Short mmCIF file of C-alpha atoms in Angstrom, two decimals:
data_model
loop_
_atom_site.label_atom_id
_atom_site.label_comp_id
_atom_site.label_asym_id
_atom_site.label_seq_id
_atom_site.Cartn_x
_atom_site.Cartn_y
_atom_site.Cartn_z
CA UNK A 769 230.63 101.60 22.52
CA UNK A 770 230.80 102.45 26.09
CA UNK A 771 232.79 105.22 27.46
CA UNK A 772 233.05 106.74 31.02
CA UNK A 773 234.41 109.97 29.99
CA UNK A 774 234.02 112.27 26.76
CA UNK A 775 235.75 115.41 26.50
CA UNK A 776 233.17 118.32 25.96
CA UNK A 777 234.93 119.11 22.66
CA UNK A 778 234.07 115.69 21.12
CA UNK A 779 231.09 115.40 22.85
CA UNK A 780 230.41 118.54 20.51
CA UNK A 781 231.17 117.16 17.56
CA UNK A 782 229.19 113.62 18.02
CA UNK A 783 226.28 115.92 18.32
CA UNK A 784 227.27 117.25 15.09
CA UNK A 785 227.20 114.53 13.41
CA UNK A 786 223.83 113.17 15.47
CA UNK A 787 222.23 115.85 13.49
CA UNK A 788 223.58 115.02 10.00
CA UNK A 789 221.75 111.51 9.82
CA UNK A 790 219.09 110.20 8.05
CA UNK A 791 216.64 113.10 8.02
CA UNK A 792 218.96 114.35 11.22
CA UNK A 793 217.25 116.14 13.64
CA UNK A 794 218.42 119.30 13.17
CA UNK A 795 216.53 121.79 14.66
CA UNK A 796 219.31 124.45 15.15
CA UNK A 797 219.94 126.79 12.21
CA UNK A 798 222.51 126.43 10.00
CA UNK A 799 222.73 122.61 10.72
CA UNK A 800 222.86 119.79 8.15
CA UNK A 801 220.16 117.27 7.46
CA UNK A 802 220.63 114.53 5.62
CA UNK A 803 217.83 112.96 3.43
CA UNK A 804 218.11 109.49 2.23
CA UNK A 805 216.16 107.90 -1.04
CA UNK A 806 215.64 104.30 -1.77
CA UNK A 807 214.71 103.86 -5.35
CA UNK A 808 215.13 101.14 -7.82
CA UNK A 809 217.10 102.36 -11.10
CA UNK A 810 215.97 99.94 -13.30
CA UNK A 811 212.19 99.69 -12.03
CA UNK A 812 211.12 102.33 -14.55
CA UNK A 813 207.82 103.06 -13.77
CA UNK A 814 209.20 104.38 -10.47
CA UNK A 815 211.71 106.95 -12.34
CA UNK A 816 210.08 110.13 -11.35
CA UNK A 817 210.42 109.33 -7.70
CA UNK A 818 214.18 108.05 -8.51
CA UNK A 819 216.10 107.84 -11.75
CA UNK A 820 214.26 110.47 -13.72
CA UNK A 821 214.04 112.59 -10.42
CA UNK A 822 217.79 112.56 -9.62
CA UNK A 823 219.33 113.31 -12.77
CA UNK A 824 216.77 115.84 -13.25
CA UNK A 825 218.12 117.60 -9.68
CA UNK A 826 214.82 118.64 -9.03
CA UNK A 827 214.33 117.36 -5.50
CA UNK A 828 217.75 118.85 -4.54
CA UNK A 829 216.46 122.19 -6.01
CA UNK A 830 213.59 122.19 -4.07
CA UNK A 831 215.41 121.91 -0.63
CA UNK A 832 217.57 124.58 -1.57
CA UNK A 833 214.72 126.48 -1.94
CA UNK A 834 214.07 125.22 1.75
CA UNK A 835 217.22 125.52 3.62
CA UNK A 836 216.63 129.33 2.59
CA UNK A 837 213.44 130.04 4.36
CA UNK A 838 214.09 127.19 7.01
CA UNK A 839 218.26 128.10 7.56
CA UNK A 840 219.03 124.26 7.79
CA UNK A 841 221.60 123.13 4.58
CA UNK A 842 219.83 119.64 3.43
CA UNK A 843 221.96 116.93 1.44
CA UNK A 844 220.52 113.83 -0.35
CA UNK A 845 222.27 110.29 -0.48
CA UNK A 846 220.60 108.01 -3.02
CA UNK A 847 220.62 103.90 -2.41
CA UNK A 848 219.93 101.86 -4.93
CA UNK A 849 218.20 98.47 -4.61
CA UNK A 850 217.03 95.71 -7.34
CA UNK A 851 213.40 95.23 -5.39
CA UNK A 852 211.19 97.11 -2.73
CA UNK A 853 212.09 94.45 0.01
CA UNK A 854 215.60 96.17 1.25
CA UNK A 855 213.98 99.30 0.83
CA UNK A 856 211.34 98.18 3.57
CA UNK A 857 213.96 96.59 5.69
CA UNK A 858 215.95 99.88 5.74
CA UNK A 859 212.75 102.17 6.06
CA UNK A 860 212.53 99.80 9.31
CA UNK A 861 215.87 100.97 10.24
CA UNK A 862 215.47 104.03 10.24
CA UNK A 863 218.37 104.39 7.52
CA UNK A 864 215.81 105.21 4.99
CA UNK A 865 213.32 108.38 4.83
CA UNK A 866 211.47 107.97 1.25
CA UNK A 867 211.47 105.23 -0.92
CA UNK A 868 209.71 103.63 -3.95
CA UNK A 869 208.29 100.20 -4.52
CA UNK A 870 205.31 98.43 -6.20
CA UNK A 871 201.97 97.43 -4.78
CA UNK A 872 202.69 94.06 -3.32
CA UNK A 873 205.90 95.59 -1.81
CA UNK A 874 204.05 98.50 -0.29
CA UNK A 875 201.45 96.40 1.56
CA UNK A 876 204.68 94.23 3.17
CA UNK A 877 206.33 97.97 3.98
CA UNK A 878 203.02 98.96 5.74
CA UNK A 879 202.39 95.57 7.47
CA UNK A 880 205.92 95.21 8.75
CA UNK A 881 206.25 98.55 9.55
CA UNK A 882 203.20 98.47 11.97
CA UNK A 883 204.58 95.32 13.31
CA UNK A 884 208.10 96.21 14.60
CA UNK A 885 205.98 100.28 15.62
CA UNK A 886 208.30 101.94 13.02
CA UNK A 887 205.05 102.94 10.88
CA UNK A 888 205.38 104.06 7.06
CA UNK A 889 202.02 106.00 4.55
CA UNK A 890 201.80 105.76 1.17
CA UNK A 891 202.20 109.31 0.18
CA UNK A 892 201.84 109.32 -3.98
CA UNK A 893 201.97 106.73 -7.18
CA UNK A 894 204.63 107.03 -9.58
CA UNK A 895 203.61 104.40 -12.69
CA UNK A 896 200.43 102.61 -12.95
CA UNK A 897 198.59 100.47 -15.43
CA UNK A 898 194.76 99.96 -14.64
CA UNK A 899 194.67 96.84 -15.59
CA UNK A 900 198.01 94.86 -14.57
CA UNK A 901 200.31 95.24 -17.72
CA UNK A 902 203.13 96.33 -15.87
CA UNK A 903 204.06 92.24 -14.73
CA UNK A 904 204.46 89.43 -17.63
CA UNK A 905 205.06 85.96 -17.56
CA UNK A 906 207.75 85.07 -19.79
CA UNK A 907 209.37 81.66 -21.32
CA UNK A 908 212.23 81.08 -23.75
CA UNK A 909 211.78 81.66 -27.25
CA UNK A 910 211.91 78.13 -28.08
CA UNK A 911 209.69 77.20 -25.33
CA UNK A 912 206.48 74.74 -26.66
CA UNK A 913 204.51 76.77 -23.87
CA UNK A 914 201.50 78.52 -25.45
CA UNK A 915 199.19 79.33 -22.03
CA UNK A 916 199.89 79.61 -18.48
CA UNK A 917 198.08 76.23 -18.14
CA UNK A 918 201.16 74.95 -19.22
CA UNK A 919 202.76 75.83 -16.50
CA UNK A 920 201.31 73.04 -14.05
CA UNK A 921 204.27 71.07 -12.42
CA UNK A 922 206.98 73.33 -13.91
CA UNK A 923 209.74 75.43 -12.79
CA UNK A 924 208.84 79.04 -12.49
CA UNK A 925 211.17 82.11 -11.58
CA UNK A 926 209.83 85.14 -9.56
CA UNK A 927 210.90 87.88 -6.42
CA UNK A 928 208.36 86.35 -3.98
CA UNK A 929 206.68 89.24 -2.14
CA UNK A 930 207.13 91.64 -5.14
CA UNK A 931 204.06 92.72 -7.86
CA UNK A 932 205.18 90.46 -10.49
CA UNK A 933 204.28 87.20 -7.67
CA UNK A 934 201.34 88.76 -6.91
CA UNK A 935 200.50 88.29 -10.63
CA UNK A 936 201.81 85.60 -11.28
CA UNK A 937 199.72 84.16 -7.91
CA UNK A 938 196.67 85.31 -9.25
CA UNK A 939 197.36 84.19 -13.09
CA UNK A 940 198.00 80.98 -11.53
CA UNK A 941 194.84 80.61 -9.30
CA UNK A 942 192.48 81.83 -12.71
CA UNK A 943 194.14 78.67 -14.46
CA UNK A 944 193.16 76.45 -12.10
CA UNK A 945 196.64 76.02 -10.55
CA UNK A 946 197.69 75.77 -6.90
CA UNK A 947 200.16 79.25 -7.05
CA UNK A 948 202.16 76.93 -4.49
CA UNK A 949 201.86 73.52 -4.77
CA UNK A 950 200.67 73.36 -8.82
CA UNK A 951 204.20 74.77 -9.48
CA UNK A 952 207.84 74.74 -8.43
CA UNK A 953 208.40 78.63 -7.02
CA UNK A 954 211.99 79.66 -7.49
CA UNK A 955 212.46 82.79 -5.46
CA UNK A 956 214.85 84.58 -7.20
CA UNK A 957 215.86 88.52 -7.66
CA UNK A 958 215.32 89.54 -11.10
CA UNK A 959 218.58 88.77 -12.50
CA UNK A 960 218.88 86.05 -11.40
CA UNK A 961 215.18 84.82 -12.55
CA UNK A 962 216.52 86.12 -16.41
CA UNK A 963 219.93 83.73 -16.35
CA UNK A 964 217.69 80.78 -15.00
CA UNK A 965 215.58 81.20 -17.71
CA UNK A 966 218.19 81.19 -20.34
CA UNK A 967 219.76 78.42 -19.04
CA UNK A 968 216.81 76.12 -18.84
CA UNK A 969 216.69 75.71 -15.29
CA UNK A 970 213.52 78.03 -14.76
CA UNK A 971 210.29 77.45 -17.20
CA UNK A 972 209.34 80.69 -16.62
CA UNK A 973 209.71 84.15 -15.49
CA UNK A 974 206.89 86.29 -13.77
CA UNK A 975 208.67 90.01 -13.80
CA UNK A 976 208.19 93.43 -13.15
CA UNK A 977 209.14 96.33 -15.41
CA UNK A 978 211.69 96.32 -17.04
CA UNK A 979 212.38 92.67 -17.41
CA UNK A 980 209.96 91.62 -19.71
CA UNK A 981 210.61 94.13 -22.21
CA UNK A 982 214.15 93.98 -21.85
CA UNK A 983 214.59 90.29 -22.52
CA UNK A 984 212.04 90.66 -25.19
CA UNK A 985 213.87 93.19 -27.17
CA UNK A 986 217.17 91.08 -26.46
CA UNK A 987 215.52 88.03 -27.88
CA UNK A 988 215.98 86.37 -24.94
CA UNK A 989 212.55 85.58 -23.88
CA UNK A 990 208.91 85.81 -25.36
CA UNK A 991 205.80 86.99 -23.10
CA UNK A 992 203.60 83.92 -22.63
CA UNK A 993 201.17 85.61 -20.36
CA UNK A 994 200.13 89.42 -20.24
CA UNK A 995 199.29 90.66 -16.75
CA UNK A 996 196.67 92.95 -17.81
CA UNK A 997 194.45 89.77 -18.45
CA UNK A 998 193.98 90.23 -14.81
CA UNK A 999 191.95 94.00 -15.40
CA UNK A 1000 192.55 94.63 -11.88
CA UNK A 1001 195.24 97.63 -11.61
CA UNK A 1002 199.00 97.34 -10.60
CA UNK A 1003 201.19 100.23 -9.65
CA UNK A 1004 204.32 101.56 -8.22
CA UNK A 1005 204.13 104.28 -4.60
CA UNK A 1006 206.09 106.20 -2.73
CA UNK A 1007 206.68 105.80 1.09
CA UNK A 1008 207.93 107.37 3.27
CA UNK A 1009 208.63 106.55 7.51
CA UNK A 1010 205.50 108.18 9.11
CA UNK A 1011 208.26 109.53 11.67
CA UNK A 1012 209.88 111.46 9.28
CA UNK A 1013 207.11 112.53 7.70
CA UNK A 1014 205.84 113.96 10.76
CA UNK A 1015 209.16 115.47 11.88
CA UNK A 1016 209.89 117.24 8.66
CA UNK A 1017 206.49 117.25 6.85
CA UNK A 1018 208.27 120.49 4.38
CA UNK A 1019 210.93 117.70 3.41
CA UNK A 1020 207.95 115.40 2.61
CA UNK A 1021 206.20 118.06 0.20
CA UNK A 1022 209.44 119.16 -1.29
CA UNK A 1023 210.25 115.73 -2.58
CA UNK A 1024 206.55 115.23 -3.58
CA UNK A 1025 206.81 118.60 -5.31
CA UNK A 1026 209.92 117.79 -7.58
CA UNK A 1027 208.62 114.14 -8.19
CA UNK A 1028 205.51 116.49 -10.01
CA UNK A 1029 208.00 118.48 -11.64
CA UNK A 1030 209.46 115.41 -12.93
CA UNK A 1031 206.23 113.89 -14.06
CA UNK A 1032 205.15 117.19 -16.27
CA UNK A 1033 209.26 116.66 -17.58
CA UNK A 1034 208.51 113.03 -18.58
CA UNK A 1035 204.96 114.03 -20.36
CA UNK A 1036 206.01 117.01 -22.32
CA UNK A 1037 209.84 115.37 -23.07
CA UNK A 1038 209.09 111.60 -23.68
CA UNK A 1039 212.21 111.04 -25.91
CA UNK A 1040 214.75 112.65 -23.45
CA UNK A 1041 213.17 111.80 -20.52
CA UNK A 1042 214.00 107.45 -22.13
CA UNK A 1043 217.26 109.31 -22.92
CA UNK A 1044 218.04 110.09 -19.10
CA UNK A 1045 216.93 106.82 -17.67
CA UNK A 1046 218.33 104.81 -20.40
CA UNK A 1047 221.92 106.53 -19.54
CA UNK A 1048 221.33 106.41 -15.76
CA UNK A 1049 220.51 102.45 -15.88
CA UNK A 1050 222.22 100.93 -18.87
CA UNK A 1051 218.85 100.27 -20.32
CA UNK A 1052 218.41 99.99 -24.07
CA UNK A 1053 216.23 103.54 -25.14
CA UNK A 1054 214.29 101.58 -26.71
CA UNK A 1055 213.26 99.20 -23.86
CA UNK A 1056 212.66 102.65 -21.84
CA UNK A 1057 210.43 103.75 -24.05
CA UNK A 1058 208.58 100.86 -24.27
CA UNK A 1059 207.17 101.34 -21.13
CA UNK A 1060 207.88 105.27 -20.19
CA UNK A 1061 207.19 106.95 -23.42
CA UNK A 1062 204.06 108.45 -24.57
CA UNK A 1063 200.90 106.00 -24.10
CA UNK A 1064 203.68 103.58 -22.56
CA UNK A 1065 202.60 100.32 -20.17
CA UNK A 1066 203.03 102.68 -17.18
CA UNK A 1067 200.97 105.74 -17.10
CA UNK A 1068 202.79 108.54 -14.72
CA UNK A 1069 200.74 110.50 -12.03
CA UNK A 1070 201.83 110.71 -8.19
CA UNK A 1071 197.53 111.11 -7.26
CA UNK A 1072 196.67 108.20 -5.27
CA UNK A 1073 192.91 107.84 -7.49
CA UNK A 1074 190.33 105.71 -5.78
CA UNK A 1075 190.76 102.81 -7.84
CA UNK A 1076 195.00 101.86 -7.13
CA UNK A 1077 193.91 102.23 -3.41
CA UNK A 1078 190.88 100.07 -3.64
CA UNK A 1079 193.42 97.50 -5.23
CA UNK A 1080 195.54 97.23 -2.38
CA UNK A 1081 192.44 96.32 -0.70
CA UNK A 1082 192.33 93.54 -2.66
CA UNK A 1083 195.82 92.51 -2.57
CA UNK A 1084 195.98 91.79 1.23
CA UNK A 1085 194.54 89.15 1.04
CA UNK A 1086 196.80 87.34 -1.43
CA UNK A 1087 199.72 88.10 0.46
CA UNK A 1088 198.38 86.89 3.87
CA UNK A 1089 197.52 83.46 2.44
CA UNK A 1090 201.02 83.40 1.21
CA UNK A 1091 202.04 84.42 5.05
CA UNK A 1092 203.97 87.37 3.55
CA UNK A 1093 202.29 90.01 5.66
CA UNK A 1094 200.04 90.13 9.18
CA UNK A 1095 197.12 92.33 9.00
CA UNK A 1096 196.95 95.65 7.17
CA UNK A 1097 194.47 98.92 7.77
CA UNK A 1098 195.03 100.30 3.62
CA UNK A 1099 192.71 103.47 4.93
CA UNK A 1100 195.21 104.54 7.60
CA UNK A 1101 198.35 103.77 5.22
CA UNK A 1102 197.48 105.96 2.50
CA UNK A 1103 198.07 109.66 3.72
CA UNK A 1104 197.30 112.28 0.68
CA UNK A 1105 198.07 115.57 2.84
CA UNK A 1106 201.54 115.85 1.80
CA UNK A 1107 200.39 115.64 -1.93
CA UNK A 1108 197.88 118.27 -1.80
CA UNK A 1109 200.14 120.99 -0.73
CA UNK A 1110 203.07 119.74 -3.16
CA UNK A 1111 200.25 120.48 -5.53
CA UNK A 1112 199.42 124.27 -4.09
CA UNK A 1113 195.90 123.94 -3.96
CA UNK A 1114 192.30 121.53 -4.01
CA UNK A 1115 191.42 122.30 -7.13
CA UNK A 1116 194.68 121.43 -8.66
CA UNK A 1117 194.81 118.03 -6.91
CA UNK A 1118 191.10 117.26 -7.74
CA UNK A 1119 192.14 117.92 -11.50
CA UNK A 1120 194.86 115.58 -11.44
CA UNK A 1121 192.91 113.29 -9.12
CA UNK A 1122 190.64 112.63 -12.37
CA UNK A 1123 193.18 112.40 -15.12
CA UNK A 1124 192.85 109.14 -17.27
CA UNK A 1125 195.73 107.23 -18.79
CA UNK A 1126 195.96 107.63 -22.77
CA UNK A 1127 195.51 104.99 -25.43
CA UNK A 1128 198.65 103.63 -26.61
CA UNK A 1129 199.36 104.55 -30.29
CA UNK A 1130 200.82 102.62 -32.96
CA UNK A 1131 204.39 104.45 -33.18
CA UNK A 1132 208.09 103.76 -34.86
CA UNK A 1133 211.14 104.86 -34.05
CA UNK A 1134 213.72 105.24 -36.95
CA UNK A 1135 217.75 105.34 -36.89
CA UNK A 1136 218.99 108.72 -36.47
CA UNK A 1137 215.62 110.42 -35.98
CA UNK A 1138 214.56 112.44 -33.01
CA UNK A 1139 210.70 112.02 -32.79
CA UNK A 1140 208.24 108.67 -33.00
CA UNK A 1141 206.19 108.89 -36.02
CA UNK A 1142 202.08 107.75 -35.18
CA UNK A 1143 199.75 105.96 -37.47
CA UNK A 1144 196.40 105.26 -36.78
CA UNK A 1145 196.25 101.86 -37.49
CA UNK A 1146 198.98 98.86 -36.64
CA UNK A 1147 198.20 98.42 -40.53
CA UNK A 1148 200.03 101.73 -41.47
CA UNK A 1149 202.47 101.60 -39.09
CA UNK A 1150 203.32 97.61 -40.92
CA UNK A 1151 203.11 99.46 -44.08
CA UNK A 1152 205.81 102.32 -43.35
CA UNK A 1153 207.73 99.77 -41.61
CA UNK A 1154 207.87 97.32 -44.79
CA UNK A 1155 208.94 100.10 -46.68
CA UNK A 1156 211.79 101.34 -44.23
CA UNK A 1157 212.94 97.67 -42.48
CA UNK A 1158 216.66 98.82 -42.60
CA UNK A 1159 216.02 101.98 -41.04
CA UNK A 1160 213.54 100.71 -38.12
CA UNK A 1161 214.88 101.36 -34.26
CA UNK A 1162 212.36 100.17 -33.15
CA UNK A 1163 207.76 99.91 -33.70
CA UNK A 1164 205.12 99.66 -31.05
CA UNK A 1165 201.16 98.67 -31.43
CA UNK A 1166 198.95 98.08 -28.43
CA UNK A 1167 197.32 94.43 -27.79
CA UNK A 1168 194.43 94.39 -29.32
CA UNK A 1169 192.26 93.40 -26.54
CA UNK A 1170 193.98 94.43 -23.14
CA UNK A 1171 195.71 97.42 -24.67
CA UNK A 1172 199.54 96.62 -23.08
CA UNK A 1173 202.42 98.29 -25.67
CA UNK A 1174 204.45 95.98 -27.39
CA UNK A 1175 207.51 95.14 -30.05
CA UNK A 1176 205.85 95.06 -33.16
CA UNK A 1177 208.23 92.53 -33.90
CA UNK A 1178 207.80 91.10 -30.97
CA UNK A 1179 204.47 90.45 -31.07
CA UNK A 1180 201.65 87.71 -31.88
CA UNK A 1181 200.16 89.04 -35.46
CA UNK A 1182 196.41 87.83 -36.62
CA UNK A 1183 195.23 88.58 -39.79
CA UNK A 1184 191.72 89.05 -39.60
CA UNK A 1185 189.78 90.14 -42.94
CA UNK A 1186 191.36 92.79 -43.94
CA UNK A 1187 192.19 94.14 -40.78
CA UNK A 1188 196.13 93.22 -38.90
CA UNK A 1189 195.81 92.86 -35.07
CA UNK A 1190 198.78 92.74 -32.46
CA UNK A 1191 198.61 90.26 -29.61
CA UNK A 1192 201.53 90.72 -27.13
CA UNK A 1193 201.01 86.56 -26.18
CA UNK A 1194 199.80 83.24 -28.21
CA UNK A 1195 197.39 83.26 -25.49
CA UNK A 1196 195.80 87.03 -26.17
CA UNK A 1197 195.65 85.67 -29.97
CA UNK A 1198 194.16 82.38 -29.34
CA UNK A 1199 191.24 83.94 -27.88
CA UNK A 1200 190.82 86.46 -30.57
CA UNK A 1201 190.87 84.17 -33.15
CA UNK A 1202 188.62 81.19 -31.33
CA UNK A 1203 185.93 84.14 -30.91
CA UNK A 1204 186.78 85.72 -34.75
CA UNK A 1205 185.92 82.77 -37.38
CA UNK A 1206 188.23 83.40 -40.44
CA UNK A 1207 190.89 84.75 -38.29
CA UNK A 1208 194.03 83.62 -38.04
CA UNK A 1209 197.64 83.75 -36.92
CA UNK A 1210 200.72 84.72 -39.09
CA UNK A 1211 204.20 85.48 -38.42
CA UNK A 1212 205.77 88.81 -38.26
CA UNK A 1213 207.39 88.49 -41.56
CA UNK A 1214 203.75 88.08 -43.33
CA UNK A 1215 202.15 90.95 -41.46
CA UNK A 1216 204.53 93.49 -43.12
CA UNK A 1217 203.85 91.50 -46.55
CA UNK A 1218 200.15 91.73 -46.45
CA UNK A 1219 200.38 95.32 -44.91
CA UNK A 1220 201.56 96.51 -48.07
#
């Protein structure tokens, strides 16, 4: 609005609340700055840079620590979003300072930030998997599907732009099928994508954590291709505006600071770290777990290693043949400063920097217990399990040949010898067993028999 006149008095107290927007310029003591997050709750590879990190308080902590040596009182106001896209549109803004998103979505924040000169940097990771597990293709239980190939002509459900449609694109273009033309696309949020699917109007789904799992567990889908197939690395980042950052580089590190105290809270607490999320989202623990718990599909560490970043590299491409995204310089987006200081020093970055992911065990969960027991083969684990089926919460076992966590029971089982192998698709177990003469497939039910 225009106005001729202001009276000094509320001319005072617009600049007041000037200085109490997002990341307010507030450069007199005493003033308020407000700090807004864009996370997605129920993306939960990204919880230590949102749902882990805010009921843990830690990144409010750490700018109380800072309005004490810097005099300025900081507040945080947390938005919510389903996917990275109204994150990036906000970031844009200006109505968002930090947010979290996965790699496709990251690449689209850094192209259309450089576009519209409202830059953004990739300042840390939160949840990776080296080689793609993190996005599965899904069908309904009852679905005849066996193989992506399957999937020429039909009607398939993703979040165009997001890391589950850059799988799903590259799946596709592996198979032999036009990612555009071979199938019909059904843009669709998440949600959305899961009710199509149950209601026969979608084919298949092509998700990101936590869908798959989630409608797996539920019984309302079954995995019919596991993104890891791909070996090429997907993860989830944290940006932030490259104005902000700039402005308040101590707000940066603070947030990057708590997001490492929440990543050393996830690794040493598994159980009520799946706890936390599981009340903050309305996500079955066990679902949580699946993918956040100890050798879960997402592997936790903010360092921005080599090989994510050389990934992005990779995924331009793919998203400017899809016209999703103009031209993008990965070198100048990803900014580790901030980072290093949140960790205090080189050598503690450098140590982090070379940290591998651990294998995924073979664990159960029972009713009413507190801990995950771990067996060292899926064998054992079917053995215990056949001997305590009332009592089972839930039982994991990596694929065995891309490594991705999964429901036992859930699962694709082949008997081979004497030896019981987990397949999280038909697909994964098809190709075991072509390559493994004498192997073969048996049901979930038989597994636990011959276990014993």
């Amino acid at each position: 609005m225009q106005r001729t006149t202001l009276p000094s008095a509320l001319a005072a107290g617009a600049l007041l609340l000037s200085l109490t927007g997002c990341g307010g310029n507030a450069e007199a003591g005493g003033k308020t700055v407000t700090v807004t997050i864009g996370y997605q709750s129920k993306t939960i590879n990204t919880v230590t840079a949102g749902t882990l990190l805010r009921s843990l308080g830690s990144f409010e902590r750490e700018l109380r620590a800072l309005g004490r040596r810097d005099g300025h009182t900081y507040k945080v106001k947390w938005e919510d979003y389903a996917t990275g896209a109204p994150i990036t549109a906000q970031m844009i803004a200006g109505k968002v300072d930090i947010g979290s998103m996965g790699d496709f979505p990251l690449l689209i924040n850094s192209g259309r930030g450089t576009q519209l000169n409202a830059p953004t940097r990739l300042v840390a990771v939160t949840g990776y998997n080296l080689r793609g597990g993190l996005n599965t293709v899904l069908t309904a239980p009852g679905s005849k599907l066996r193989a992506l190939s399957g999937l020429r002509g039909k009607n398939v459900s993703t979040s165009v732009g997001s890391a589950a449609d850059g799988t799903l694109v590259r799946a596709l273009q592996q198979a032999g099928i036009d990612p555009e033309g071979g199938i019909h696309k059904l843009n669709q949020q998440p949600a959305v994508g899961a009710s199509a699917l149950e209601a026969g109007s979608a084919d298949a789904l092509s998700q990101f954590v936590a869908w798959p799992g989630l409608l797996a567990f539920q019984g309302k889908a079954r995995a019919l291709y596991d993104g890891a197939r791909l070996n090429l690395p997907t993860f989830h980042g944290v940006t932030t505006r490259k104005a902000f950052a700039e402005q308040r580089p101590a707000v940066v590190q603070a947030f990057l600071a708590a997001q490492i105290n929440a990543t050393r809270y996830l690794r040493a607490h598994p159980l009520d770290a799946t706890r936390k999320v599981a009340t903050a989202t309305g996500l079955p623990p066990e679902v949580v777990y699946l993918y956040n718990g100890t050798g879960g599909i997402a592997t936790f560490d903010p360092t921005l290693k080599p090989r994510l970043t050389a990934a992005l590299e990779k995924d331009v491409p793919v998203l400017r043949a899809a016209k999703l995204v103009g031209p993008v310089d990965v070198p100048s987006f990803v900014d580790d400063r901030y980072l290093k200081r949140a960790y205090g020093s080189a050598d503690a970055y450098a140590k982090a920097l070379r940290a591998t992911p651990p294998a995924s065990p073979n664990q159960l969960w029972l009713k009413g217990e507190d801990r995950l027991r771990t067996f060292a083969t899926p064998a054992e684990l079917l053995r215990f399990a056949a001997s305590h089926r009332d009592r089972v919460r839930a039982a994991y076992v990596p694929d065995a040949t891309t490594g991705t966590r999964w429901f036992a029971d859930r699962a694709i089982w082949v008997r081979d010898g004497r030896d019981l192998r987990a397949f999280v698709t038909p697909d994964n177990a098809h190709t075991w067993v072509a390559a493994h003469p004498g192997a073969r497939t048996i049901s979930y039910t038989a597994a636990l028999a011959a276990a014993r």
